[in-house]
mmCIF file of C-alpha atoms in Angstrom:
data_model
loop_
_atom_site.group_PDB
_atom_site.id
_atom_site.type_symbol
_atom_site.label_atom_id
_atom_site.label_comp_id
_atom_site.label_asym_id
_atom_site.label_seq_id
_atom_site.Cartn_x
_atom_site.Cartn_y
_atom_site.Cartn_z
ATOM 1 C CA MET C 257 26.248 -8.839 2.104
ATOM 2 C CA LYS C 258 23.651 -9.028 0.497
ATOM 3 C CA LEU C 259 21.627 -9.400 4.114
ATOM 4 C CA ARG C 260 23.265 -6.832 5.829
ATOM 5 C CA LEU C 261 22.353 -3.828 3.303
ATOM 6 C CA LEU C 262 19.457 -4.615 3.190
ATOM 7 C CA LYS C 263 18.845 -5.276 7.406
ATOM 8 C CA ILE C 264 21.079 -1.313 6.754
ATOM 9 C CA LEU C 265 18.647 0.312 4.762
ATOM 10 C CA MET C 266 15.756 -1.316 6.771
ATOM 11 C CA LYS C 267 17.357 0.357 9.829
ATOM 12 C CA GLU C 268 17.410 3.731 7.867
ATOM 13 C CA GLN C 269 13.644 3.659 6.874
ATOM 14 C CA LEU C 270 12.453 2.450 10.337
ATOM 15 C CA PHE C 271 12.300 5.287 12.319
ATOM 16 C CA PRO C 272 9.581 7.075 10.091
ATOM 17 C CA ALA C 273 7.670 4.038 9.470
ATOM 18 C CA LEU C 274 7.093 2.903 13.482
ATOM 19 C CA ALA C 275 5.799 6.463 13.985
ATOM 20 C CA ALA C 276 3.355 5.967 11.185
ATOM 21 C CA PHE C 277 2.512 2.867 11.995
ATOM 22 C CA VAL C 278 1.853 3.646 15.578
ATOM 23 C CA VAL C 279 -0.434 6.363 14.889
ATOM 24 C CA ALA C 280 -2.385 4.021 12.072
ATOM 25 C CA LEU C 281 -2.970 1.752 15.059
ATOM 26 C CA ILE C 282 -4.342 4.625 17.277
ATOM 27 C CA ALA C 283 -6.738 5.187 14.422
ATOM 28 C CA LEU C 284 -7.643 1.810 14.185
ATOM 29 C CA ILE C 285 -8.070 0.862 17.507
ATOM 30 C CA VAL C 286 -10.467 4.551 18.081
ATOM 31 C CA SER C 287 -12.273 3.983 14.483
ATOM 32 C CA CYS C 288 -13.183 0.183 16.009
ATOM 33 C CA LEU C 289 -14.405 1.776 19.420
ATOM 34 C CA VAL C 290 -17.359 3.566 17.603
ATOM 35 C CA ILE C 291 -17.917 0.834 15.568
ATOM 36 C CA ALA C 292 -18.534 -1.087 17.826
ATOM 37 C CA GLY C 293 -20.953 1.241 20.123
ATOM 38 C CA ASN C 294 -22.984 3.438 17.295
ATOM 39 C CA THR C 295 -23.118 0.241 14.928
ATOM 40 C CA ALA C 296 -25.646 -2.695 13.749
ATOM 41 C CA ILE C 297 -23.579 -5.933 14.532
ATOM 42 C CA GLU C 298 -23.684 -9.859 13.825
ATOM 43 C CA HIS C 299 -20.453 -11.190 14.618
ATOM 44 C CA ARG C 300 -17.315 -9.738 16.060
ATOM 45 C CA ILE C 301 -15.204 -9.343 12.982
ATOM 46 C CA GLN C 302 -17.673 -6.829 11.803
ATOM 47 C CA ILE C 303 -16.193 -4.292 14.123
ATOM 48 C CA TRP C 304 -12.941 -4.828 13.101
ATOM 49 C CA ILE C 305 -14.196 -4.722 9.029
ATOM 50 C CA TYR C 306 -15.957 -1.730 9.716
ATOM 51 C CA GLY C 307 -13.516 -0.406 11.979
ATOM 52 C CA CYS C 308 -10.988 -0.941 8.707
ATOM 53 C CA GLY C 309 -12.489 1.569 6.352
ATOM 54 C CA PRO C 310 -10.935 4.968 7.313
ATOM 55 C CA LEU C 311 -7.503 3.239 7.571
ATOM 56 C CA ASP C 312 -7.907 1.418 4.399
ATOM 57 C CA PHE C 313 -8.757 4.816 2.664
ATOM 58 C CA PHE C 314 -5.373 6.153 3.379
ATOM 59 C CA LEU C 315 -3.472 2.945 3.029
ATOM 60 C CA PRO C 316 -1.812 4.326 -0.272
ATOM 61 C CA LEU C 317 -0.720 7.324 2.005
ATOM 62 C CA LEU C 318 0.583 5.313 4.812
ATOM 63 C CA ALA C 319 2.567 3.393 2.366
ATOM 64 C CA SER C 320 4.277 6.010 1.070
ATOM 65 C CA LEU C 321 4.847 8.897 3.058
ATOM 66 C CA PRO C 322 7.453 6.677 5.440
ATOM 67 C CA PHE C 323 8.709 5.589 2.916
ATOM 68 C CA SER C 324 9.328 7.269 -0.641
ATOM 69 C CA PHE C 325 10.827 10.828 0.441
ATOM 70 C CA THR C 326 14.148 8.552 1.615
ATOM 71 C CA LEU C 327 14.781 7.374 -1.461
ATOM 72 C CA TYR C 328 14.268 11.065 -3.131
ATOM 73 C CA TYR C 329 16.307 12.103 -0.726
ATOM 74 C CA LYS C 330 19.460 10.067 -1.968
ATOM 75 C CA LYS C 331 18.616 11.020 -5.281
ATOM 76 C CA SER C 332 18.198 14.565 -5.541
ATOM 77 C CA ASP C 333 21.582 14.956 -2.846
ATOM 78 C CA GLY C 334 24.085 12.280 -5.230
ATOM 79 C CA PHE C 335 24.128 10.044 -2.744
ATOM 80 C CA LEU C 336 22.940 7.149 -5.484
ATOM 81 C CA HIS C 337 25.524 8.710 -7.678
ATOM 82 C CA TYR C 338 28.006 7.692 -4.909
ATOM 83 C CA SER C 339 27.299 4.617 -3.849
ATOM 84 C CA GLY C 340 27.442 3.536 -7.717
ATOM 85 C CA THR C 341 31.734 3.194 -6.253
ATOM 86 C CA ARG C 342 30.265 -0.009 -4.193
ATOM 87 C CA MET C 343 27.820 -1.862 -6.375
ATOM 88 C CA SER C 344 25.557 -0.505 -9.030
ATOM 89 C CA ARG C 345 23.072 2.467 -9.166
ATOM 90 C CA LYS C 346 20.963 0.161 -9.883
ATOM 91 C CA ARG C 347 21.156 -2.394 -7.870
ATOM 92 C CA TYR C 348 21.633 -0.028 -4.889
ATOM 93 C CA VAL C 349 18.336 0.822 -5.796
ATOM 94 C CA ALA C 350 16.281 -2.271 -6.130
ATOM 95 C CA TYR C 351 17.944 -3.494 -2.605
ATOM 96 C CA HIS C 352 16.150 0.151 -0.586
ATOM 97 C CA MET C 353 13.313 -1.090 -1.951
ATOM 98 C CA ALA C 354 13.478 -3.910 -1.085
ATOM 99 C CA ALA C 355 13.602 -3.237 1.526
ATOM 100 C CA GLY C 356 11.039 -0.681 2.445
ATOM 101 C CA PHE C 357 8.641 -3.348 0.979
ATOM 102 C CA LEU C 358 9.168 -5.829 3.509
ATOM 103 C CA LEU C 359 9.094 -3.447 5.704
ATOM 104 C CA CYS C 360 5.882 -1.629 5.051
ATOM 105 C CA VAL C 361 4.244 -5.600 4.791
ATOM 106 C CA ALA C 362 5.020 -6.471 7.981
ATOM 107 C CA GLY C 363 4.189 -2.909 8.903
ATOM 108 C CA ILE C 364 0.497 -3.121 7.618
ATOM 109 C CA ALA C 365 0.159 -6.304 8.397
ATOM 110 C CA ILE C 366 1.183 -5.961 12.096
ATOM 111 C CA VAL C 367 -0.932 -2.984 12.767
ATOM 112 C CA TYR C 368 -4.715 -4.284 11.199
ATOM 113 C CA PHE C 369 -3.746 -7.585 13.195
ATOM 114 C CA CYS C 370 -3.939 -5.757 16.750
ATOM 115 C CA GLY C 371 -6.512 -4.328 15.028
ATOM 116 C CA LEU C 372 -8.406 -7.607 14.863
ATOM 117 C CA LEU C 373 -6.932 -8.909 18.445
ATOM 118 C CA PHE C 374 -8.860 -5.789 20.382
ATOM 119 C CA SER C 375 -11.798 -6.055 18.573
ATOM 120 C CA GLU C 376 -11.896 -9.922 19.300
ATOM 121 C CA TYR C 377 -10.953 -10.003 22.284
ATOM 122 C CA ILE C 378 -10.832 -6.437 24.371
ATOM 123 C CA ILE C 379 -14.252 -4.546 22.756
ATOM 124 C CA PRO C 380 -17.398 -4.730 24.953
ATOM 125 C CA PHE C 381 -19.753 -6.637 22.638
ATOM 126 C CA GLU C 382 -23.183 -7.763 22.128
ATOM 127 C CA THR C 383 -24.817 -8.860 19.153
ATOM 128 C CA THR C 384 -27.805 -6.427 18.068
ATOM 129 C CA SER C 385 -30.556 -7.929 18.632
ATOM 130 C CA GLY C 386 -33.082 -8.683 15.249
ATOM 131 C CA TYR C 387 -30.420 -7.889 13.024
ATOM 132 C CA HIS C 388 -28.859 -10.482 10.379
ATOM 133 C CA SER C 389 -25.473 -9.441 8.866
ATOM 134 C CA ARG C 390 -25.342 -11.883 5.986
ATOM 135 C CA LEU C 391 -21.910 -12.131 6.783
ATOM 136 C CA GLU C 392 -21.785 -16.009 5.850
ATOM 137 C CA SER C 393 -23.226 -14.656 2.348
ATOM 138 C CA TYR C 394 -19.160 -13.528 1.054
ATOM 139 C CA VAL C 395 -16.477 -15.015 0.039
ATOM 140 C CA PHE C 396 -15.720 -16.685 2.636
ATOM 141 C CA GLY C 397 -17.544 -15.465 4.850
ATOM 142 C CA GLU C 398 -18.026 -19.144 6.496
ATOM 143 C CA LEU C 399 -14.508 -18.511 7.160
ATOM 144 C CA MET C 400 -14.666 -15.372 9.084
ATOM 145 C CA VAL C 401 -17.789 -16.336 11.185
ATOM 146 C CA SER C 402 -16.435 -19.269 12.513
ATOM 147 C CA GLN C 403 -12.321 -18.509 12.502
ATOM 148 C CA PRO C 404 -12.162 -14.645 12.286
ATOM 149 C CA VAL C 405 -8.256 -14.759 13.373
ATOM 150 C CA PHE C 406 -7.381 -17.301 11.603
ATOM 151 C CA PHE C 407 -8.854 -15.787 9.123
ATOM 152 C CA GLY C 408 -7.884 -12.317 9.462
ATOM 153 C CA PHE C 409 -4.564 -13.209 9.767
ATOM 154 C CA GLY C 410 -4.362 -13.604 5.903
ATOM 155 C CA TRP C 411 -6.002 -11.078 5.162
ATOM 156 C CA CYS C 412 -3.759 -8.544 6.975
ATOM 157 C CA LEU C 413 -1.140 -10.170 5.146
ATOM 158 C CA TRP C 414 -2.936 -9.988 2.234
ATOM 159 C CA LYS C 415 -3.572 -5.730 3.186
ATOM 160 C CA GLY C 416 0.225 -5.416 3.590
ATOM 161 C CA PHE C 417 1.222 -6.910 0.660
ATOM 162 C CA ASN C 418 -1.064 -4.316 -0.982
ATOM 163 C CA ALA C 419 -0.076 -1.438 0.470
ATOM 164 C CA GLY C 420 3.976 -2.947 -0.596
ATOM 165 C CA LEU C 421 2.910 -2.093 -3.641
ATOM 166 C CA PHE C 422 2.341 1.048 -3.083
ATOM 167 C CA THR C 423 5.124 1.127 -1.768
ATOM 168 C CA LEU C 424 7.222 0.420 -4.439
ATOM 169 C CA PHE C 425 5.045 3.111 -6.463
ATOM 170 C CA GLY C 426 5.852 6.142 -4.713
ATOM 171 C CA TYR C 427 9.262 4.677 -4.976
ATOM 172 C CA GLY C 428 9.303 4.893 -8.744
ATOM 173 C CA LEU C 429 8.058 8.310 -8.858
ATOM 174 C CA ALA C 430 10.662 9.648 -5.841
ATOM 175 C CA LEU C 431 13.437 8.200 -8.485
ATOM 176 C CA TYR C 432 11.700 10.334 -11.373
ATOM 177 C CA ALA C 433 9.414 13.309 -9.460
ATOM 178 C CA GLU C 434 10.457 17.052 -9.537
ATOM 179 C CA ASN C 435 9.395 17.109 -5.782
ATOM 180 C CA VAL C 436 9.504 15.130 -2.980
ATOM 181 C CA PHE C 437 5.513 16.393 -2.597
ATOM 182 C CA ILE C 438 4.561 14.702 -5.856
ATOM 183 C CA ALA C 439 6.329 11.316 -5.016
ATOM 184 C CA SER C 440 4.410 10.877 -1.749
ATOM 185 C CA VAL C 441 1.290 11.886 -2.247
ATOM 186 C CA ALA C 442 0.802 10.409 -5.892
ATOM 187 C CA PRO C 443 0.024 6.610 -5.257
ATOM 188 C CA PHE C 444 -2.185 8.573 -2.541
ATOM 189 C CA VAL C 445 -4.268 10.640 -5.844
ATOM 190 C CA TYR C 446 -3.992 7.602 -7.842
ATOM 191 C CA PHE C 447 -5.989 5.200 -5.200
ATOM 192 C CA VAL C 448 -9.036 8.045 -5.116
ATOM 193 C CA ALA C 449 -9.152 9.088 -8.756
ATOM 194 C CA GLU C 450 -8.997 5.375 -9.936
ATOM 195 C CA ASN C 451 -11.896 4.480 -7.395
ATOM 196 C CA LEU C 452 -13.917 7.571 -8.731
ATOM 197 C CA ILE C 453 -13.509 6.184 -12.170
ATOM 198 C CA THR C 454 -14.412 2.764 -11.598
ATOM 199 C CA SER C 455 -17.089 3.770 -9.799
ATOM 200 C CA LEU C 456 -18.309 6.017 -12.208
ATOM 201 C CA LEU C 457 -18.173 3.594 -14.643
ATOM 202 C CA GLN C 458 -19.754 0.785 -12.545
ATOM 203 C CA ILE C 459 -16.296 -1.342 -12.759
ATOM 204 C CA SER C 460 -16.278 -1.065 -9.059
ATOM 205 C CA GLU C 461 -15.140 -4.977 -8.474
ATOM 206 C CA TYR C 462 -12.155 -4.311 -10.778
ATOM 207 C CA SER C 463 -10.901 -0.785 -8.183
ATOM 208 C CA ILE C 464 -7.669 -1.580 -6.152
ATOM 209 C CA VAL C 465 -10.597 -0.118 -3.491
ATOM 210 C CA THR C 466 -12.234 -3.616 -3.628
ATOM 211 C CA SER C 467 -8.918 -5.412 -3.145
ATOM 212 C CA ILE C 468 -8.087 -4.489 -0.313
ATOM 213 C CA GLN C 469 -11.262 -3.284 1.606
ATOM 214 C CA LEU C 470 -13.194 -6.308 2.678
ATOM 215 C CA ASN C 471 -16.940 -6.601 1.600
ATOM 216 C CA ARG C 472 -17.263 -4.028 -0.042
ATOM 217 C CA LEU C 473 -19.943 -4.869 -2.488
ATOM 218 C CA SER C 474 -22.719 -6.936 -1.828
ATOM 219 C CA PRO C 475 -22.588 -10.853 -1.328
ATOM 220 C CA ASP C 476 -23.988 -10.791 -4.611
ATOM 221 C CA SER C 477 -21.259 -8.632 -6.427
ATOM 222 C CA MET C 478 -18.475 -9.717 -4.938
ATOM 223 C CA HIS C 479 -16.621 -13.271 -6.289
ATOM 224 C CA ILE C 480 -12.785 -14.259 -5.632
ATOM 225 C CA TYR C 481 -11.542 -12.806 -8.171
ATOM 226 C CA ASN C 482 -12.899 -9.234 -6.809
ATOM 227 C CA TYR C 483 -10.233 -9.424 -4.742
ATOM 228 C CA PHE C 484 -7.434 -9.859 -7.106
ATOM 229 C CA ALA C 485 -8.518 -8.084 -9.960
ATOM 230 C CA GLY C 486 -7.926 -4.405 -8.769
ATOM 231 C CA THR C 487 -4.643 -5.192 -7.720
ATOM 232 C CA ILE C 488 -3.240 -6.649 -11.217
ATOM 233 C CA SER C 489 -4.646 -3.682 -13.180
ATOM 234 C CA PHE C 490 -3.373 -1.110 -10.619
ATOM 235 C CA VAL C 491 0.054 -3.404 -11.533
ATOM 236 C CA ILE C 492 -0.071 -3.019 -14.605
ATOM 237 C CA ILE C 493 -1.035 0.692 -14.459
ATOM 238 C CA ALA C 494 1.669 1.627 -12.348
ATOM 239 C CA THR C 495 4.316 0.053 -14.078
ATOM 240 C CA VAL C 496 3.357 2.087 -16.975
ATOM 241 C CA ILE C 497 3.810 5.052 -15.504
ATOM 242 C CA VAL C 498 6.572 4.426 -13.948
ATOM 243 C CA LEU C 499 8.404 3.080 -17.823
ATOM 244 C CA ALA C 500 6.959 6.717 -19.414
ATOM 245 C CA LEU C 501 8.382 8.633 -16.143
ATOM 246 C CA ASN C 502 12.367 6.671 -17.080
ATOM 247 C CA ARG C 503 11.551 6.729 -20.730
ATOM 248 C CA ARG C 504 11.463 10.780 -20.138
ATOM 249 C CA GLU C 505 14.322 11.148 -18.195
ATOM 250 C CA LYS C 506 16.101 9.204 -20.376
ATOM 251 C CA ASN C 507 14.902 12.190 -23.621
ATOM 252 C CA ARG C 508 15.976 14.626 -21.413
ATOM 253 C CA TYR C 509 19.197 12.918 -21.144
ATOM 254 C CA GLU C 510 19.845 12.702 -24.235
ATOM 255 C CA VAL C 511 19.083 16.248 -24.961
ATOM 256 C CA LYS C 512 21.269 17.517 -23.047
ATOM 257 C CA ALA C 513 24.129 15.276 -24.396
ATOM 258 C CA HIS C 514 23.104 16.098 -27.774
ATOM 259 C CA ASN C 515 23.135 20.078 -27.083
ATOM 260 C CA LYS C 516 26.303 19.928 -25.015
ATOM 261 C CA GLN C 517 28.335 18.021 -27.861
ATOM 262 C CA ILE C 518 26.706 21.090 -30.492
ATOM 263 C CA ILE C 519 27.848 23.947 -28.048
ATOM 264 C CA GLU C 520 31.872 21.728 -27.693
ATOM 265 C CA LYS C 521 31.471 21.548 -31.914
ATOM 266 C CA GLY C 522 30.758 25.288 -31.977
#
């Protein structure tokens, strides 16, 4: 029953996810082609690293928009209430979120990895003479140069995992937001705002942007913990936001129930 329900819920969300992923893959390939023709390059993997920039910026939107609206409409039309006749509402929501999380992780990882393969094996490439990228000076830099596909596969999974976290955040907002636009766009707004704030405070090494955008800072500023710090801080802040919204929703129900009791007694 558990695996079957998970498959059903993944199929429900498959079409909008596939549409978004196809658009993302096309955008990534175009971006890599532009980079290859207009940027100083020493190693092939740099085409992919630089080409991922635009897609990285819209990653929270790509991870939330195709998924969060499905849960929002199930909540708004009362479907979640009736699902409680077969299993608890919380359990059904958990399965729905798990299905979207897995679908997003796999889809995003495949999109980025296909872009990497396209950059490594298909795009025409010539090393820019006299240019030294210092790529080897970055964390995992030697691996990027010597085993770009192997490294890229692991990095794509990491990007997919972070995208899945944005999906979960969007789901959490969908349960309590008053319109679908807020639920779908809020993760992207958070992403932009957090990037702006950390940049102004000069603590970009703790930004979620640094966690998902490879070699974002200079080699001297990049350490292995930078790839985890932003993700951890995002999980903490997103959890606090969702819990606060959950508490506000409970308070509303308590106030409504109290007012109803007063009216009935009066």
